[in-house]
CSV table of C-alpha atoms and ligand atoms in Angstrom, one decimal:
chain,number,residue,atom,x,y,z
Z,187,UNK,CA,97.3,132.3,111.9
Z,188,UNK,CA,97.8,135.4,114.1
Z,189,UNK,CA,101.6,134.9,114.3
Z,190,UNK,CA,102.1,134.9,110.5
Z,191,UNK,CA,104.0,137.8,108.9
Z,192,UNK,CA,102.1,139.9,106.4
Z,193,UNK,CA,104.1,138.4,103.6
Z,194,UNK,CA,103.2,134.9,104.6
Z,195,UNK,CA,99.5,135.8,104.9
Z,196,UNK,CA,99.5,137.3,101.4
Z,197,UNK,CA,101.1,134.1,100.0
Z,198,UNK,CA,98.6,131.8,101.8
Z,199,UNK,CA,95.8,134.0,100.5
Z,200,UNK,CA,96.8,133.2,96.9
Z,201,UNK,CA,97.9,129.6,96.9
Z,202,UNK,CA,99.0,128.0,93.6
Z,203,UNK,CA,97.5,124.6,93.3
Z,204,UNK,CA,99.0,121.7,91.5
Z,205,UNK,CA,95.9,121.4,89.3
Z,206,UNK,CA,93.3,124.1,88.7
Z,207,UNK,CA,90.2,122.9,86.8
Z,208,UNK,CA,88.1,125.8,87.9
Z,209,UNK,CA,90.0,128.3,85.8
Z,210,UNK,CA,89.7,126.2,82.7
Z,211,UNK,CA,86.0,125.7,83.4
Z,212,UNK,CA,85.5,129.5,83.5
Z,213,UNK,CA,87.2,129.8,80.2
Z,214,UNK,CA,85.2,127.1,78.5
Z,215,UNK,CA,81.9,127.0,80.4
Z,216,UNK,CA,79.6,128.6,77.8
Z,217,UNK,CA,80.6,126.2,75.1
Z,218,UNK,CA,80.5,123.1,77.4
Z,219,UNK,CA,77.1,124.0,78.7
Z,220,UNK,CA,75.7,124.4,75.2
Z,221,UNK,CA,77.1,121.0,74.2
Z,222,UNK,CA,75.7,119.3,77.3
Z,223,UNK,CA,72.3,120.9,76.6
Z,224,UNK,CA,72.3,119.4,73.1
Z,225,UNK,CA,72.9,115.9,74.6
Z,226,UNK,CA,70.1,116.4,77.1
Z,227,UNK,CA,67.8,117.3,74.2
Z,228,UNK,CA,68.6,114.5,71.9
Z,229,UNK,CA,68.8,112.0,74.7
Z,230,UNK,CA,71.3,109.5,73.2
Z,231,UNK,CA,73.3,109.2,76.4
Z,232,UNK,CA,75.0,106.0,75.4
Z,233,UNK,CA,77.1,106.0,72.2
Z,234,UNK,CA,75.4,109.2,70.9
Z,235,UNK,CA,76.6,111.3,68.0
Z,236,UNK,CA,79.2,113.2,70.2
Z,237,UNK,CA,81.0,109.9,70.8
Z,238,UNK,CA,81.2,109.2,67.1
Z,239,UNK,CA,82.5,112.7,66.3
Z,240,UNK,CA,85.0,112.7,69.2
Z,241,UNK,CA,86.4,109.3,68.0
Z,242,UNK,CA,86.9,110.7,64.5
Z,243,UNK,CA,88.6,113.9,66.0
Z,244,UNK,CA,90.9,111.8,68.3
Z,245,UNK,CA,92.0,109.6,65.5
Z,246,UNK,CA,92.7,112.6,63.2
Z,247,UNK,CA,94.6,114.3,66.1
Z,248,UNK,CA,96.8,111.3,66.8
Z,249,UNK,CA,97.2,110.1,63.2
Z,250,UNK,CA,95.6,106.7,63.7
Z,251,UNK,CA,92.8,105.0,61.7
Z,252,UNK,CA,90.7,104.3,64.7
Z,253,UNK,CA,89.9,105.8,68.1
Z,254,UNK,CA,87.4,104.1,70.4
Z,255,UNK,CA,85.9,106.0,73.5
Z,256,UNK,CA,85.9,103.9,76.6
Z,257,UNK,CA,84.9,104.3,80.3
Z,258,UNK,CA,88.3,105.0,81.8
Z,259,UNK,CA,92.1,104.7,81.3
Z,260,UNK,CA,92.2,101.6,83.3
Z,261,UNK,CA,89.3,100.1,81.3
Z,262,UNK,CA,91.1,101.1,78.1
Z,263,UNK,CA,94.1,98.9,79.2
Z,264,UNK,CA,91.8,96.0,80.2
Z,265,UNK,CA,89.8,96.1,77.0
Z,266,UNK,CA,92.9,96.4,74.9
Z,267,UNK,CA,94.4,93.3,76.6
Z,268,UNK,CA,91.1,91.4,76.2
Z,269,UNK,CA,91.2,92.3,72.5
Z,270,UNK,CA,94.8,91.0,72.2
Z,271,UNK,CA,93.7,87.8,73.9
Z,272,UNK,CA,96.0,88.3,76.9
Z,273,UNK,CA,95.1,86.1,79.9
Z,274,UNK,CA,96.1,83.5,82.5
Z,275,UNK,CA,99.6,82.1,82.0
Z,276,UNK,CA,100.8,85.2,80.1
Z,277,UNK,CA,103.6,87.5,81.3
Z,278,UNK,CA,103.0,91.3,80.7
Z,279,UNK,CA,106.1,93.4,81.2
Z,280,UNK,CA,105.4,96.8,82.8
Z,281,UNK,CA,107.6,99.5,84.3
Z,282,UNK,CA,107.9,99.3,88.1
Z,283,UNK,CA,107.6,103.1,88.4
Z,284,UNK,CA,104.1,104.1,87.4
Z,285,UNK,CA,100.5,104.4,88.6
Z,286,UNK,CA,99.1,101.2,90.2
Z,287,UNK,CA,96.4,100.9,87.5
Z,288,UNK,CA,99.0,99.8,84.9
Z,289,UNK,CA,99.7,96.5,86.8
Z,290,UNK,CA,96.1,96.3,88.2
Z,291,UNK,CA,94.7,96.0,84.6
Z,292,UNK,CA,97.1,93.1,83.9
Z,293,UNK,CA,95.9,91.3,87.0
Z,294,UNK,CA,92.3,91.9,86.1
Z,295,UNK,CA,92.6,89.9,82.8
Z,296,UNK,CA,94.3,87.0,84.7
Z,297,UNK,CA,97.8,87.7,83.4
Z,298,UNK,CA,100.9,88.2,85.5
Z,299,UNK,CA,102.7,91.6,85.6
Z,300,UNK,CA,106.5,91.4,85.5
Z,301,UNK,CA,108.1,94.6,86.7
Z,302,UNK,CA,110.9,96.1,84.7
Z,303,UNK,CA,113.2,99.0,85.9
Z,304,UNK,CA,113.1,102.5,84.4
Z,305,UNK,CA,115.7,105.0,83.2
Z,306,UNK,CA,116.4,107.7,85.8
Z,307,UNK,CA,116.7,110.4,83.1
Z,308,UNK,CA,113.3,109.9,81.5
Z,309,UNK,CA,111.4,108.0,84.2
Z,310,UNK,CA,110.4,105.5,81.4
Z,311,UNK,CA,110.9,101.8,80.7
Z,312,UNK,CA,114.5,100.6,80.4
Z,313,UNK,CA,114.7,98.6,77.1
Z,314,UNK,CA,117.8,96.8,78.3
Z,315,UNK,CA,116.2,95.7,81.6
Z,316,UNK,CA,113.1,94.7,79.5
Z,317,UNK,CA,115.3,92.3,77.5
Z,318,UNK,CA,116.8,90.9,80.7
Z,319,UNK,CA,113.3,90.4,82.3
Z,320,UNK,CA,112.0,88.6,79.2
Z,321,UNK,CA,115.0,86.3,79.3
Z,322,UNK,CA,114.4,85.5,83.0
Z,323,UNK,CA,110.7,84.7,82.3
Z,324,UNK,CA,111.7,82.4,79.4
Z,325,UNK,CA,114.3,80.6,81.5
Z,326,UNK,CA,111.9,80.1,84.4
Z,327,UNK,CA,109.4,78.5,82.0
Z,328,UNK,CA,106.3,79.2,84.0
Z,329,UNK,CA,104.8,82.0,82.0
Z,330,UNK,CA,104.6,82.8,78.3
Z,331,UNK,CA,106.0,86.3,77.5
Z,332,UNK,CA,103.2,88.0,75.5
Z,333,UNK,CA,103.0,91.7,75.9
Z,334,UNK,CA,105.1,94.8,76.9
Z,335,UNK,CA,103.2,97.8,78.3
Z,336,UNK,CA,105.4,100.9,78.3
Z,337,UNK,CA,104.1,103.9,80.2
Z,338,UNK,CA,104.6,107.5,79.0
Z,339,UNK,CA,105.3,108.8,82.5
Z,340,UNK,CA,104.4,112.5,83.2
Z,341,UNK,CA,103.5,112.8,79.5
Z,342,UNK,CA,106.8,112.0,77.9
Z,343,UNK,CA,106.6,109.1,75.4
Z,344,UNK,CA,108.7,106.1,76.2
Z,345,UNK,CA,111.5,105.0,73.9
Z,346,UNK,CA,109.2,103.1,71.5
Z,347,UNK,CA,111.9,102.4,68.8
Z,348,UNK,CA,114.1,100.6,71.4
Z,349,UNK,CA,111.2,98.8,73.1
Z,350,UNK,CA,109.8,97.7,69.7
Z,351,UNK,CA,113.1,96.2,68.7
Z,352,UNK,CA,113.3,94.1,72.0
Z,353,UNK,CA,109.6,93.2,71.6
Z,354,UNK,CA,110.1,92.1,68.0
Z,355,UNK,CA,113.1,89.9,68.9
Z,356,UNK,CA,111.0,88.1,71.5
Z,357,UNK,CA,107.8,88.1,69.5
Z,358,UNK,CA,105.9,90.3,72.0
Z,359,UNK,CA,103.1,92.8,71.2
Z,360,UNK,CA,103.3,96.4,72.5
Z,361,UNK,CA,100.4,98.2,74.2
Z,362,UNK,CA,101.1,101.8,75.2
Z,363,UNK,CA,99.8,103.0,78.5
Z,364,UNK,CA,99.5,106.6,77.2
Z,365,UNK,CA,97.1,107.6,80.1
Z,366,UNK,CA,99.3,110.7,80.8
Z,367,UNK,CA,100.7,111.5,77.4
Z,368,UNK,CA,97.9,112.2,74.9
Z,369,UNK,CA,99.3,115.2,72.9
Z,370,UNK,CA,102.9,114.0,73.2
Z,371,UNK,CA,105.0,112.9,70.3
Z,372,UNK,CA,108.3,111.3,69.1
Z,373,UNK,CA,109.4,113.2,66.0
Z,374,UNK,CA,106.4,113.5,63.7
Z,375,UNK,CA,104.6,110.6,65.3
Z,376,UNK,CA,102.0,111.4,67.9
Z,377,UNK,CA,101.0,109.4,70.9
Z,378,UNK,CA,98.4,106.9,69.8
Z,379,UNK,CA,100.4,106.0,66.7
Z,380,UNK,CA,103.6,105.1,68.6
Z,381,UNK,CA,102.5,101.5,69.3
Z,382,UNK,CA,100.1,99.0,67.5
Z,383,UNK,CA,97.6,99.8,70.2
Z,384,UNK,CA,97.5,102.6,72.8
Z,385,UNK,CA,95.3,103.4,75.8
Z,386,UNK,CA,94.7,106.9,77.2
Z,387,UNK,CA,92.7,108.4,80.0
Z,388,UNK,CA,90.4,111.4,80.2
Z,389,UNK,CA,90.5,111.5,84.0
Z,390,UNK,CA,89.8,115.2,84.9
Z,391,UNK,CA,93.5,116.1,85.7
Z,392,UNK,CA,95.0,114.4,82.7
Z,393,UNK,CA,96.2,116.7,79.9
Z,394,UNK,CA,92.9,116.2,78.1
Z,395,UNK,CA,90.4,115.6,80.9
Z,396,UNK,CA,86.6,115.2,81.0
Z,397,UNK,CA,84.3,115.8,84.0
Z,398,UNK,CA,84.2,112.3,85.3
Z,399,UNK,CA,85.8,109.0,84.1
Z,400,UNK,CA,86.7,108.4,80.5
Z,401,UNK,CA,89.4,107.1,78.2
Z,402,UNK,CA,90.1,106.0,74.6
Z,403,UNK,CA,91.9,103.3,72.7
Z,404,UNK,CA,93.8,104.3,69.6
Z,405,UNK,CA,94.9,101.8,66.9
Z,406,UNK,CA,95.3,101.5,63.1
Z,407,UNK,CA,94.4,97.8,63.2
Z,408,UNK,CA,90.9,97.3,61.9
Z,409,UNK,CA,90.6,93.9,63.6
Z,410,UNK,CA,91.5,95.3,67.0
Z,411,UNK,CA,89.1,98.3,66.4
Z,412,UNK,CA,86.3,95.8,65.9
Z,413,UNK,CA,87.2,93.7,68.9
Z,414,UNK,CA,87.5,96.7,71.2
Z,415,UNK,CA,84.1,98.0,70.0
Z,416,UNK,CA,82.5,94.6,70.8
Z,417,UNK,CA,84.2,94.3,74.2
Z,418,UNK,CA,83.2,97.8,75.5
Z,419,UNK,CA,79.6,96.8,74.7
Z,420,UNK,CA,79.2,93.5,76.5
Z,421,UNK,CA,80.8,91.5,73.7
Z,422,UNK,CA,78.0,92.3,71.3
Z,423,UNK,CA,78.6,92.7,67.6
Z,424,UNK,CA,77.0,96.0,66.5
Z,425,UNK,CA,73.4,96.1,67.6
Z,426,UNK,CA,73.0,92.4,67.7
Z,427,UNK,CA,71.7,90.5,70.8
Z,428,UNK,CA,74.4,87.8,70.8
Z,429,UNK,CA,77.5,88.2,73.0
Z,430,UNK,CA,80.0,86.9,70.6
Z,431,UNK,CA,82.8,87.2,73.2
Z,432,UNK,CA,83.2,88.2,76.8
Z,433,UNK,CA,82.8,92.0,77.2
Z,434,UNK,CA,82.3,94.7,79.9
Z,435,UNK,CA,80.3,97.9,80.3
Z,436,UNK,CA,83.2,99.9,79.0
Z,437,UNK,CA,81.7,102.8,76.9
Z,438,UNK,CA,82.5,106.5,77.1
Z,439,UNK,CA,79.4,108.5,78.1
Z,440,UNK,CA,78.0,110.8,75.5
Z,441,UNK,CA,78.0,113.8,77.9
Z,442,UNK,CA,81.7,113.2,78.6
Z,443,UNK,CA,82.4,113.1,74.8
Z,444,UNK,CA,80.5,116.4,74.5
Z,445,UNK,CA,82.8,118.0,77.1
Z,446,UNK,CA,85.9,116.6,75.5
Z,447,UNK,CA,84.9,118.0,72.1
Z,448,UNK,CA,84.9,121.5,73.6
Z,449,UNK,CA,88.2,120.9,75.3
Z,450,UNK,CA,89.8,119.4,72.2
Z,451,UNK,CA,89.4,122.7,70.4
Z,452,UNK,CA,91.8,124.4,72.9
Z,453,UNK,CA,94.0,121.4,73.5
Z,454,UNK,CA,96.9,122.4,71.2
Z,455,UNK,CA,97.1,125.8,72.8
Z,456,UNK,CA,97.0,124.3,76.3
Z,457,UNK,CA,99.8,121.9,75.4
Z,458,UNK,CA,101.9,124.9,74.2
Z,459,UNK,CA,101.3,126.6,77.5
Z,460,UNK,CA,102.3,123.6,79.5
Z,461,UNK,CA,105.5,123.3,77.4
Z,462,UNK,CA,106.3,127.0,77.9
Z,463,UNK,CA,105.9,126.7,81.6
Z,464,UNK,CA,108.0,123.6,81.7
Z,465,UNK,CA,110.8,125.3,79.7
Z,466,UNK,CA,110.7,128.2,82.1
Z,467,UNK,CA,111.1,125.9,85.1
Z,468,UNK,CA,113.9,123.9,83.5
Z,469,UNK,CA,115.8,127.1,82.6
Z,470,UNK,CA,115.5,128.6,86.1
Z,471,UNK,CA,115.9,125.5,88.2
Z,472,UNK,CA,118.3,123.3,86.2
Z,473,UNK,CA,121.3,124.4,88.2
Z,474,UNK,CA,119.7,123.4,91.5
Z,475,UNK,CA,117.6,120.3,91.0
Z,476,UNK,CA,117.4,117.4,88.4
Z,477,UNK,CA,114.9,118.7,85.9
Z,478,UNK,CA,113.0,116.5,83.4
Z,479,UNK,CA,115.0,115.7,80.3
Z,480,UNK,CA,113.2,115.8,77.0
Z,481,UNK,CA,115.3,114.5,74.1
Z,482,UNK,CA,115.5,116.5,70.9
Z,483,UNK,CA,112.5,115.5,68.7
Z,484,UNK,CA,110.4,114.3,71.7
Z,485,UNK,CA,107.5,116.3,72.9
Z,486,UNK,CA,106.0,115.7,76.3
Z,487,UNK,CA,102.3,116.5,77.1
Z,488,UNK,CA,103.5,117.6,80.5
Z,489,UNK,CA,100.7,116.0,82.5
Z,490,UNK,CA,103.1,116.7,85.3
Z,491,UNK,CA,106.4,118.6,85.7
Z,492,UNK,CA,108.6,116.4,88.0
Z,493,UNK,CA,111.9,117.2,89.5
Z,494,UNK,CA,114.2,115.1,91.6
Z,495,UNK,CA,115.8,116.3,94.8
Z,496,UNK,CA,117.5,114.2,97.5
Z,497,UNK,CA,115.4,115.7,100.4
Z,498,UNK,CA,112.1,116.0,98.6
Z,499,UNK,CA,110.0,116.0,101.8
Z,500,UNK,CA,111.8,119.1,103.2
Z,501,UNK,CA,111.4,120.9,99.9
Z,502,UNK,CA,107.7,119.9,99.8
Z,503,UNK,CA,106.9,121.3,103.2
Z,504,UNK,CA,108.7,124.6,102.5
Z,505,UNK,CA,106.7,124.9,99.2
Z,506,UNK,CA,103.5,124.1,101.1
Z,507,UNK,CA,104.3,126.9,103.6
Z,508,UNK,CA,104.9,129.3,100.6
Z,509,UNK,CA,101.5,128.4,99.1
Z,510,UNK,CA,102.9,126.3,96.3
Z,511,UNK,CA,101.0,123.0,95.8
Z,512,UNK,CA,103.0,119.9,94.9
Z,513,UNK,CA,102.3,116.2,94.4
Z,514,UNK,CA,104.1,112.9,94.8
Z,515,UNK,CA,103.8,110.6,91.8
Z,516,UNK,CA,104.7,108.1,93.0
Z,517,UNK,CA,105.7,107.4,96.6
Z,518,UNK,CA,105.8,103.7,96.0
Z,519,UNK,CA,107.2,101.6,93.1
Z,520,UNK,CA,104.7,99.0,91.9
Z,521,UNK,CA,106.4,96.1,93.8
Z,522,UNK,CA,106.2,98.1,97.0
Z,523,UNK,CA,102.3,98.2,96.9
Z,524,UNK,CA,100.7,95.6,99.2
Z,525,UNK,CA,98.4,94.6,96.3
Z,526,UNK,CA,101.4,93.4,94.3
Z,527,UNK,CA,103.6,92.1,97.1
Z,528,UNK,CA,103.1,88.4,96.2
Z,529,UNK,CA,104.5,88.8,92.7
Z,530,UNK,CA,108.1,87.8,91.9
Z,531,UNK,CA,110.6,90.5,92.6
Z,532,UNK,CA,113.5,91.5,90.4
Z,533,UNK,CA,116.1,94.1,91.3
Z,534,UNK,CA,114.5,97.5,90.6
Z,535,UNK,CA,116.9,100.0,92.1
Z,536,UNK,CA,116.1,103.0,89.9
Z,537,UNK,CA,112.4,102.7,90.5
Z,538,UNK,CA,113.0,102.6,94.2
Z,539,UNK,CA,115.3,105.6,94.2
Z,540,UNK,CA,112.9,107.7,92.0
Z,541,UNK,CA,110.0,106.9,94.4
Z,542,UNK,CA,112.1,108.6,97.1
Z,543,UNK,CA,113.2,111.6,95.1
Z,544,UNK,CA,110.4,112.8,92.8
Z,545,UNK,CA,108.2,115.9,93.4
Z,546,UNK,CA,105.8,117.5,90.9
Z,547,UNK,CA,105.3,121.2,90.5
Z,548,UNK,CA,102.2,123.0,89.1
Z,549,UNK,CA,102.3,123.0,85.3
Z,550,UNK,CA,98.6,123.4,84.4
Z,551,UNK,CA,97.9,125.7,81.4
Z,552,UNK,CA,96.0,128.3,83.5
Z,553,UNK,CA,99.0,129.3,85.6
Z,554,UNK,CA,99.8,133.0,85.1
Z,555,UNK,CA,103.4,134.2,84.3
Z,556,UNK,CA,103.4,135.8,87.7
Z,557,UNK,CA,102.6,132.4,89.3
Z,558,UNK,CA,105.3,130.6,87.3
Z,559,UNK,CA,107.8,133.2,88.7
Z,560,UNK,CA,106.5,132.7,92.2
Z,561,UNK,CA,106.9,128.9,91.9
Z,562,UNK,CA,110.5,129.3,90.7
Z,563,UNK,CA,111.3,131.8,93.5
Z,564,UNK,CA,109.8,129.5,96.1
Z,565,UNK,CA,111.8,126.5,94.9
Z,566,UNK,CA,115.0,128.5,94.9
Z,567,UNK,CA,114.4,130.0,98.3
Z,568,UNK,CA,113.4,126.6,99.8
Z,569,UNK,CA,116.6,125.0,98.5
Z,570,UNK,CA,118.8,127.9,99.6
Z,571,UNK,CA,117.7,127.4,103.2
Z,572,UNK,CA,118.1,123.6,103.1
W,731,LIG,C1,95.6,107.8,85.2
W,731,LIG,C2,96.4,106.6,84.8
W,731,LIG,C3,95.7,105.3,84.5
W,731,LIG,C4,94.3,105.1,84.7
W,731,LIG,O1,93.4,106.0,84.2
W,731,LIG,P1,92.0,106.1,84.8
W,731,LIG,O2,91.2,106.9,83.8
W,731,LIG,O3,92.1,106.9,86.1
W,731,LIG,O4,91.4,104.8,85.0
W,731,LIG,C5,96.5,104.3,84.0
W,731,LIG,N1,97.8,104.4,83.9
W,731,LIG,C6,98.5,105.6,84.2
W,731,LIG,C7,100.0,105.6,83.9
W,731,LIG,C8,97.8,106.7,84.6
W,731,LIG,O5,98.4,107.8,84.9
């Protein structure tokens, strides 16, 4: 605009976006193109050799016996629940503060999501409220408590030891919605190995992303591995004709696997960079805003770096004016979505408060040190004028 000061023009000329996949593409393009070309030449577009190789690499990375490439993160959750035999009449306990797909997958297998509150400090499932919610469902007697689906929000693993203890007491299975946390860990145990079965996503902006839709299921249970492989391929056993159970079109494309193989080679370095940026933000902003807490021994994949501020909309518009991209994950808790409005409501005060206070800052691995400093300066300036 003509009225803008020279400084403002300069900032708007070099906006910092929340995600920047083009910089990563420029770094990796040669290798990715070569791998895609190989797929075009061999022509095995469905379950080709790249899928097989990627599955072995993902299992080795996460420390599980099996990894199965599937069509998306949402499909990974659906297929995992089908493999576990979850269906109508079953209660599946999910955190109320997460992406809508977590509950959507539950509804799509005919089961009923039960919303559980989260902890404000970690944004993740509150094991005490989980215990309460299971007790309520048991007392009501309409649904059978079957499954708990913790979400590793923003990349930070949920408190699996506490959740597993509650689940075991009530004889529930645990399925991890690890869509945002591939690369994260609790102690020496990586995401994928933190629950009996885990689902992750390779949506382009997730920590490990492909160039379209993709996902994976991770497990060390050979029976679940076999069931998942059948379900992702129309319920067929191996190359046989017979559908031995209900399945879906749920495979990971060979071309997406080829892209992921190239990105997996640099994934550890990218995780390091995300963590270094997050550490710089927390050090520089911790006195002004509530910064994400990562307990000693936990490692977040930092899919997102999310702070809490009382007037998040004002901060967001000031950052926008300063050329700093932000995102709101999530503006609504699950029970506030029209699609889930008919489900029973429990008190979910923390989830509702977080939905009003969160704002995510850029944390992608291609940010320069100069850009990290600009984000910090912009946040401090925006809050100083508040
Ligand atoms: C992204 C995401 C999903 C769904 O993954 P898609 O690959 O987009 O289907 C599910 N749960 C959570 C928590 C997510 O962030």
